[in-house]
Amino acid sequence: MDPVSVSGSVVPATVPLSATSHPLQRAGAWAVAVLAGRGTPGEVAETDLDTVASRLVDDVSAAAVAAKDAPAYDWWKVLFALYPNSKATHSKRPRDRAVLKVAVAEMFTADDMHAPTRPCTFCGTPASAVWAKSMLPMFDTNKALNTLPPGVVGWPVCRGCRIAAWTLPYGAWVTAGSATVLSCEEEGAERSFVAGNVRRAQRIMHLGLNGLHAGARAELVAVRAMRSLRAGLPAASTLWSFKNDNQEPWLRVSRTRRAVPAFLATVEGNAEPRRGWRLLEVALTRHDKSGALVASGPAEAARLLFEAEDGRSRSLLSQLHQVLAGPERCWSTRNRAALTRLAFIYAEEVLGMNPDLKPVATVVADWIEHGSGSPRGRLAEYRNVALSDYKLGTLLMQAHFRLSLDGRPVAAGPEDWRPLIQQRPRAWEQRMLLAATVLQILQERGVAVSDTRAEADEEARTEQLLERPLLGLDEDDEMGAA
């Protein structure tokens, strides 16, 4: 991923710093604005660049000479993951902080307008400096010795974009080996994401990576940023996660649909889906045997709103189906209704689905309640086929005949369930929503498909968990309590 291929054509900038369409430069530019106390990158002045550059020199130098057991060394790990052969991260770097500061400061000096200049690769501003992989996270692998034309030593980069390239880790959600930046159609979400990560970066420098909240994820910070829009405006977001070390660089991309901010606004503004979201967070929270947090429920729930470019991601509807249909939990009528409502709101607002599944769900519920054998056994039979088009069709046909032979009314026929059992777009999602509706109908009818005592115990335990503070949608970022 090189600057030209992402940012496309460039127009010379008329300000010291501008946010381009390249996601890494853009994240760095926003970080400069936040560090300088400016509203946007376009408001950054030359004096602001001087201030931010001075801070970069101090922070980078401190991390580069820190002892390996010092918290500041963790920030060096972050820098090494992005700029593995730079002056500050190379194994042969000076160990004298004063000497190193001089070398790092040279990286951010003003362009020499008396020297030959070329348009900055990112923004088009005349630039005299040229940088390559050692200074820019460009995803070149160690197998590609030179991806530039013969005789070209690097990409021209202006001072503003050079500083932005090194403020990138302040605006990104970083670990010891990777970084994640956010692109969004609404600039307010980008700034909110960067501002939270700037505070997080400060915590890493002072306390190390172990001083961060366990189980946190970049997706949760991004969801909070989208919620900062408040109006629920349609806005697609993209997370770019990457590693740029000397081993094997990689890039992973995940996106949200444009309707996600509106969905989040609906969840926040309505009691039932808001409770459903909290229940989902509780269900996804995991602790080890010692009680230490392994998976943060709010972070895992936020992750479900993002769809990976390679297709390897869980969907919110799929996870809600597992939470609702899984035998390990006995949801109360109120909690099941809240989770089911959450699923249908997501389907309607994000996926554009508004199916009327009540008639078909009634057929399945009637068969479970009145068929031969125990309702619990028939529910288990339905669970086994709920997501299979062919097997579900077979069960619906059996239920139709059974109810007809018993002289009971049949609420829906083959034409009603045809969209559920064909291989067509959204049929799988409709089958998951059907299962949620069936379970809710059974519970509303009081059909005994679970242990009532276990259900009461589960309800009491869930209420206790809901009362505890979670790192959820209404709380500050992971380092706010420092």
XYZ file of C-alpha atoms in Angstrom:
482
model
C 0.000 0.000 0.000
C 1.952 3.056 -1.210
C 0.859 6.684 -0.869
C 0.052 7.215 -4.534
C -2.163 4.146 -4.907
C -4.343 5.171 -1.966
C -4.478 8.924 -2.226
C -4.671 9.087 -6.005
C -4.024 12.450 -7.621
C -2.796 15.167 -5.308
C -3.332 18.911 -5.224
C -0.642 21.182 -3.789
C -1.522 22.246 -0.266
C -1.774 25.915 0.683
C -1.491 25.267 4.441
C 1.318 23.705 6.515
C -0.736 20.548 7.041
C -3.737 18.966 5.361
C -5.548 15.672 5.863
C -5.406 13.688 2.642
C -7.343 10.591 1.637
C -4.448 8.297 2.589
C -5.687 6.683 5.840
C -2.305 6.687 7.590
C -1.409 10.257 6.707
C -4.937 11.341 7.606
C -4.775 9.725 11.050
C -1.413 11.374 11.673
C -2.709 14.749 10.541
C -5.631 14.517 12.950
C -3.202 13.544 15.710
C -1.166 16.672 15.003
C -4.344 18.758 15.270
C -5.309 17.151 18.587
C -1.805 17.518 20.047
C -1.730 21.151 18.933
C -5.197 21.854 20.333
C -6.629 22.702 16.902
C -10.059 21.787 15.603
C -8.913 20.410 12.240
C -5.578 19.696 10.500
C -6.209 22.681 8.237
C -6.066 24.985 11.285
C -2.561 23.845 12.223
C 0.042 26.630 11.888
C 3.800 26.415 11.376
C 4.330 27.194 15.056
C 2.062 24.259 15.913
C 4.218 21.994 13.764
C 7.262 23.237 15.695
C 5.575 22.383 19.009
C 4.453 18.934 17.916
C 7.838 18.169 16.352
C 9.547 19.114 19.620
C 7.269 16.743 21.492
C 7.975 13.969 18.980
C 11.705 14.410 19.444
C 11.385 14.177 23.226
C 9.006 11.190 23.262
C 10.838 9.213 20.577
C 14.252 9.795 22.142
C 13.032 8.856 25.619
C 11.549 5.606 24.319
C 14.625 4.747 22.250
C 17.017 4.914 25.215
C 14.650 3.465 27.852
C 15.642 0.345 29.741
C 13.827 -2.797 28.623
C 12.037 -3.094 31.953
C 10.861 0.538 31.903
C 7.285 1.464 30.896
C 8.607 3.879 28.242
C 10.217 0.932 26.445
C 6.740 -0.222 25.447
C 6.391 2.926 23.350
C 9.627 1.977 21.615
C 8.002 -1.371 20.762
C 5.147 0.537 19.142
C 7.606 2.610 17.113
C 9.579 -0.474 16.103
C 6.407 -2.094 14.725
C 5.876 0.902 12.430
C 9.386 2.154 11.598
C 11.693 -0.857 12.115
C 14.819 0.582 10.469
C 14.541 4.218 11.497
C 17.171 6.205 13.408
C 15.175 5.711 16.596
C 14.524 1.979 16.326
C 17.564 0.512 14.572
C 19.647 -1.830 16.695
C 22.692 0.422 16.121
C 20.944 3.608 17.228
C 22.881 5.929 19.594
C 22.258 5.207 23.276
C 23.122 8.753 24.252
C 19.818 10.620 24.441
C 21.310 13.989 23.515
C 22.953 12.556 20.402
C 19.784 10.717 19.424
C 17.652 13.848 19.836
C 19.769 15.647 17.249
C 19.310 12.800 14.765
C 15.546 12.599 15.357
C 15.125 16.379 15.138
C 16.695 16.328 11.665
C 13.746 14.232 10.480
C 11.328 17.100 11.029
C 13.279 20.143 9.855
C 11.702 22.568 7.395
C 12.055 21.853 3.690
C 15.015 23.505 1.978
C 13.375 25.584 -0.725
C 16.788 26.261 -2.266
C 17.224 22.558 -2.957
C 15.415 20.687 -5.722
C 11.801 20.014 -4.698
C 9.123 17.619 -5.857
C 5.403 17.473 -5.044
C 4.773 15.725 -1.721
C 3.510 12.218 -2.349
C 0.617 12.790 0.053
C -0.540 16.404 -0.300
C 1.344 17.894 -3.262
C 3.227 20.554 -1.311
C 6.784 21.172 -2.646
C 9.110 18.909 -0.665
C 12.875 18.621 -0.627
C 13.077 15.567 1.663
C 12.624 12.025 0.401
C 11.706 9.152 2.722
C 11.489 5.389 2.213
C 10.307 2.396 4.248
C 12.607 3.045 7.186
C 10.712 6.269 7.893
C 7.258 5.493 6.497
C 4.995 2.502 7.227
C 4.429 1.537 3.610
C 3.988 -2.244 3.952
C 6.980 -3.167 1.787
C 8.054 -6.684 2.674
C 11.621 -7.702 3.374
C 11.495 -9.607 0.067
C 11.119 -6.382 -1.926
C 14.521 -4.710 -1.856
C 13.355 -1.675 -3.820
C 9.838 -0.885 -4.979
C 10.869 2.515 -6.295
C 12.154 3.272 -9.828
C 15.904 2.846 -10.363
C 17.900 5.726 -8.951
C 15.025 7.022 -6.804
C 15.883 6.902 -3.099
C 12.406 7.523 -1.658
C 9.099 9.311 -1.799
C 9.093 13.105 -1.523
C 7.389 14.078 1.754
C 6.793 17.636 2.977
C 7.435 18.682 6.563
C 3.782 18.577 7.582
C 3.328 15.044 6.271
C 6.640 13.898 7.782
C 5.457 15.037 11.183
C 2.051 13.441 10.525
C 3.762 10.149 9.648
C 5.341 10.058 13.125
C 2.315 11.298 15.036
C 0.442 8.383 13.492
C 0.941 6.120 16.555
C -0.561 8.842 18.771
C -3.756 8.851 16.695
C -3.871 5.099 16.098
C -5.031 2.331 18.408
C -1.698 0.619 18.940
C -0.357 -2.592 20.431
C 3.231 -3.769 20.764
C 3.090 -5.124 17.213
C 0.337 -3.393 15.229
C -1.665 -0.206 14.760
C -5.236 0.552 13.704
C -6.542 3.798 12.226
C -10.092 4.891 11.422
C -11.469 6.466 8.272
C -15.011 7.816 8.409
C -17.268 9.863 6.155
C -17.853 12.205 9.095
C -14.730 14.034 10.289
C -16.125 14.347 13.808
C -15.840 10.592 14.284
C -12.245 10.594 13.036
C -11.287 13.334 15.484
C -13.006 11.580 18.384
C -11.209 8.318 17.583
C -7.842 10.064 17.416
C -8.419 12.089 20.592
C -9.119 8.928 22.594
C -6.003 7.275 21.218
C -3.825 10.304 22.002
C -4.815 9.933 25.648
C -4.156 6.206 25.409
C -0.683 6.842 23.952
C 0.133 9.054 26.924
C -0.848 6.235 29.243
C 1.393 3.758 27.400
C 4.383 6.093 27.710
C 3.872 6.516 31.448
C 2.593 3.088 32.526
C 3.418 0.739 29.659
C 1.061 -1.550 27.800
C 0.274 -3.416 31.028
C -1.331 -0.251 32.334
C -4.140 -0.506 29.770
C -7.573 -1.992 30.341
C -7.645 -5.724 29.631
C -9.658 -6.919 26.666
C -10.004 -3.511 24.986
C -10.239 -3.337 21.207
C -9.961 -0.681 18.523
C -13.550 -1.386 17.459
C -14.907 -0.148 20.793
C -13.043 3.160 20.449
C -14.395 3.445 16.886
C -17.975 2.747 17.988
C -17.727 5.431 20.644
C -16.421 7.796 17.969
C -19.406 7.035 15.741
C -21.736 7.618 18.666
C -20.133 11.017 19.181
C -21.961 12.128 16.036
C -25.112 11.963 18.189
C -27.477 12.775 15.322
C -27.133 9.244 14.006
C -26.104 10.498 10.585
C -25.391 7.823 7.968
C -21.625 7.408 7.828
C -19.527 4.442 6.781
C -16.347 3.758 8.733
C -13.246 1.719 7.912
C -10.628 0.332 10.262
C -7.166 -0.197 8.784
C -5.076 -2.527 10.970
C -1.486 -3.148 9.972
C 1.954 -4.324 10.972
C 5.114 -2.978 9.336
C 8.058 -4.707 10.976
C 10.945 -6.529 9.294
C 9.268 -9.923 9.362
C 6.123 -10.026 7.236
C 4.008 -6.857 7.092
C 0.239 -7.265 6.792
C -2.877 -5.146 6.360
C -6.419 -6.020 7.459
C -9.452 -3.933 6.605
C -12.909 -4.013 8.196
C -15.873 -1.743 7.602
C -19.226 -0.745 9.007
C -22.299 -0.023 6.934
C -23.468 3.581 6.594
C -26.534 2.920 8.739
C -24.588 1.838 11.838
C -24.555 5.316 13.491
C -28.360 5.479 13.108
C -28.632 2.006 14.622
C -26.479 3.063 17.572
C -28.617 6.160 18.062
C -31.754 3.995 18.129
C -30.194 1.646 20.659
C -29.108 4.517 22.874
C -32.460 6.291 22.698
C -34.778 3.343 23.457
C -34.907 1.369 26.672
C -35.581 -2.122 25.282
C -32.808 -2.286 22.646
C -30.455 -0.495 25.039
C -31.093 -3.263 27.552
C -30.593 -5.809 24.773
C -27.187 -4.322 23.964
C -26.161 -4.440 27.610
C -27.302 -8.066 27.816
C -25.202 -8.856 24.758
C -22.179 -7.215 26.421
C -22.759 -9.296 29.566
C -23.081 -12.495 27.530
C -19.812 -11.812 25.669
C -17.752 -10.959 28.769
C -15.335 -13.729 29.705
C -13.136 -14.259 32.776
C -10.551 -16.916 33.484
C -10.600 -19.219 36.486
C -8.868 -16.610 38.635
C -11.475 -14.007 37.780
C -9.231 -11.951 35.503
C -10.921 -10.429 32.469
C -10.182 -12.345 29.276
C -12.692 -10.803 26.861
C -14.400 -7.452 27.344
C -18.075 -7.792 26.450
C -18.438 -4.187 25.234
C -15.339 -4.544 23.052
C -16.542 -7.852 21.603
C -20.004 -6.416 20.935
C -18.514 -3.412 19.143
C -16.437 -5.749 16.987
C -19.631 -7.341 15.656
C -20.559 -4.103 13.897
C -17.505 -4.368 11.620
C -17.356 -6.607 8.558
C -13.898 -7.846 7.555
C -12.842 -7.356 3.949
C -11.734 -10.988 3.741
C -15.094 -12.221 5.048
C -13.626 -13.684 8.246
C -15.746 -11.878 10.804
C -18.752 -12.665 12.968
C -22.026 -10.895 12.298
C -24.157 -9.297 14.995
C -27.191 -11.369 14.000
C -25.190 -14.585 14.129
C -23.897 -13.765 17.614
C -27.368 -12.807 18.838
C -28.671 -16.110 17.494
C -26.022 -17.995 19.465
C -26.804 -16.007 22.607
C -30.563 -16.556 22.300
C -30.627 -20.154 21.067
C -27.719 -21.492 23.105
C -28.763 -23.951 25.813
C -26.272 -22.503 28.318
C -28.528 -19.548 29.232
C -32.139 -19.425 30.405
C -33.293 -15.931 29.487
C -36.285 -14.361 31.202
C -39.200 -13.201 29.052
C -38.118 -9.582 29.451
C -34.489 -10.218 28.531
C -35.316 -12.471 25.597
C -37.688 -9.814 24.263
C -34.949 -7.163 24.582
C -32.379 -9.280 22.715
C -34.903 -10.217 20.044
C -35.885 -6.583 19.581
C -32.208 -5.668 19.204
C -31.825 -8.273 16.459
C -34.846 -7.007 14.519
C -33.773 -3.349 14.814
C -30.332 -4.240 13.431
C -31.904 -6.207 10.589
C -34.227 -3.356 9.709
C -31.928 -0.343 10.082
C -28.597 -1.786 8.970
C -29.499 -4.637 6.613
C -32.726 -3.150 5.236
C -34.801 -6.196 6.254
C -38.337 -6.031 7.606
C -39.720 -9.587 7.347
C -43.022 -10.643 8.880
C -41.969 -13.929 10.482
C -44.744 -14.233 13.064
C -46.961 -16.631 11.000
C -44.124 -19.093 10.254
C -42.781 -18.803 13.800
C -46.286 -19.602 15.097
C -46.326 -22.829 13.055
C -43.034 -23.946 14.585
C -44.120 -22.916 18.075
C -47.459 -24.768 17.702
C -45.624 -27.889 16.581
C -43.183 -27.690 19.519
C -46.015 -27.133 21.999
C -48.594 -29.632 20.700
C -46.629 -32.286 18.796
C -45.879 -35.770 20.056
C -43.183 -36.171 22.685
C -41.815 -33.494 24.978
C -41.632 -29.813 23.960
C -38.013 -29.729 25.096
C -37.117 -32.558 22.733
C -38.890 -30.897 19.794
C -37.179 -27.600 20.576
C -33.820 -29.384 20.462
C -34.823 -30.881 17.120
C -35.688 -27.429 15.795
C -32.413 -25.948 17.064
C -30.482 -28.550 15.101
C -32.086 -27.522 11.803
C -32.861 -23.835 12.389
C -30.116 -22.470 10.114
C -30.250 -25.099 7.352
C -32.457 -24.232 4.383
C -33.180 -27.842 3.400
C -33.560 -29.247 6.919
C -35.740 -26.335 8.030
C -37.976 -26.871 4.999
C -38.344 -30.541 5.914
C -39.264 -29.674 9.512
C -41.791 -27.046 8.414
C -43.460 -29.568 6.127
C -43.636 -32.121 8.963
C -45.093 -29.501 11.284
C -47.665 -28.497 8.685
C -48.876 -32.087 8.233
C -48.808 -32.814 11.991
C -50.906 -29.802 12.869
C -53.331 -30.460 10.002
C -53.792 -34.116 10.991
C -54.447 -33.048 14.579
C -57.129 -30.659 13.394
C -55.268 -27.568 14.538
C -55.132 -24.310 12.570
C -51.940 -23.765 10.543
C -50.861 -20.128 10.611
C -48.645 -20.278 7.506
C -48.159 -22.442 4.442
C -45.395 -23.195 1.938
C -45.672 -19.794 0.256
C -44.998 -18.094 3.575
C -41.888 -20.068 4.392
C -40.504 -20.235 0.854
C -38.198 -17.184 1.351
C -36.676 -18.918 4.384
C -35.676 -22.163 2.717
C -34.336 -20.951 -0.609
C -30.732 -20.062 -1.338
C -31.309 -16.354 -1.730
C -29.848 -13.159 -0.221
C -30.738 -12.635 3.435
C -32.421 -16.061 3.787
C -29.828 -17.075 6.381
C -30.462 -13.907 8.393
C -34.215 -14.514 8.199
C -33.762 -18.020 9.590
C -31.881 -16.574 12.569
C -34.626 -14.029 13.163
C -37.218 -16.792 12.859
C -35.484 -18.762 15.615
C -35.502 -15.730 17.904
C -39.230 -15.232 17.259
C -40.033 -18.891 17.910
C -38.239 -18.850 21.242
C -39.989 -15.659 22.274
C -43.433 -17.064 21.401
C -42.750 -20.224 23.401
C -41.658 -18.215 26.401
C -44.663 -15.901 26.203
C -46.941 -18.945 26.140
C -45.201 -20.442 29.142
C -44.238 -23.624 27.294
C -41.924 -25.612 29.569
C -38.735 -25.995 27.528
C -36.281 -25.169 30.322
C -35.755 -25.653 34.026
C -37.785 -22.909 35.748
C -35.421 -22.863 38.723
C -32.409 -22.526 36.429
C -34.212 -19.723 34.596
C -34.837 -17.870 37.861
C -31.215 -18.300 38.918
C -30.001 -17.071 35.555
C -32.311 -14.057 35.746
C -30.988 -13.107 39.188
C -27.381 -13.521 38.078
C -27.981 -11.450 34.944
C -29.549 -8.623 36.917
C -26.521 -8.546 39.218
C -24.201 -8.340 36.226
C -26.253 -5.558 34.670
C -25.829 -3.516 37.829
C -22.053 -3.715 37.637
C -20.190 -1.077 35.613
C -18.964 -2.322 32.267
C -16.608 -0.597 29.864
C -19.620 0.040 27.673
C -21.095 2.593 25.325
C -21.808 5.174 28.046
C -18.375 5.238 29.675
C -15.100 6.980 29.009
C -12.293 5.302 27.096
C -10.168 2.593 28.639
C -7.674 4.928 30.241
C -10.115 7.503 31.597
C -9.734 6.347 35.199
C -5.962 6.724 35.264
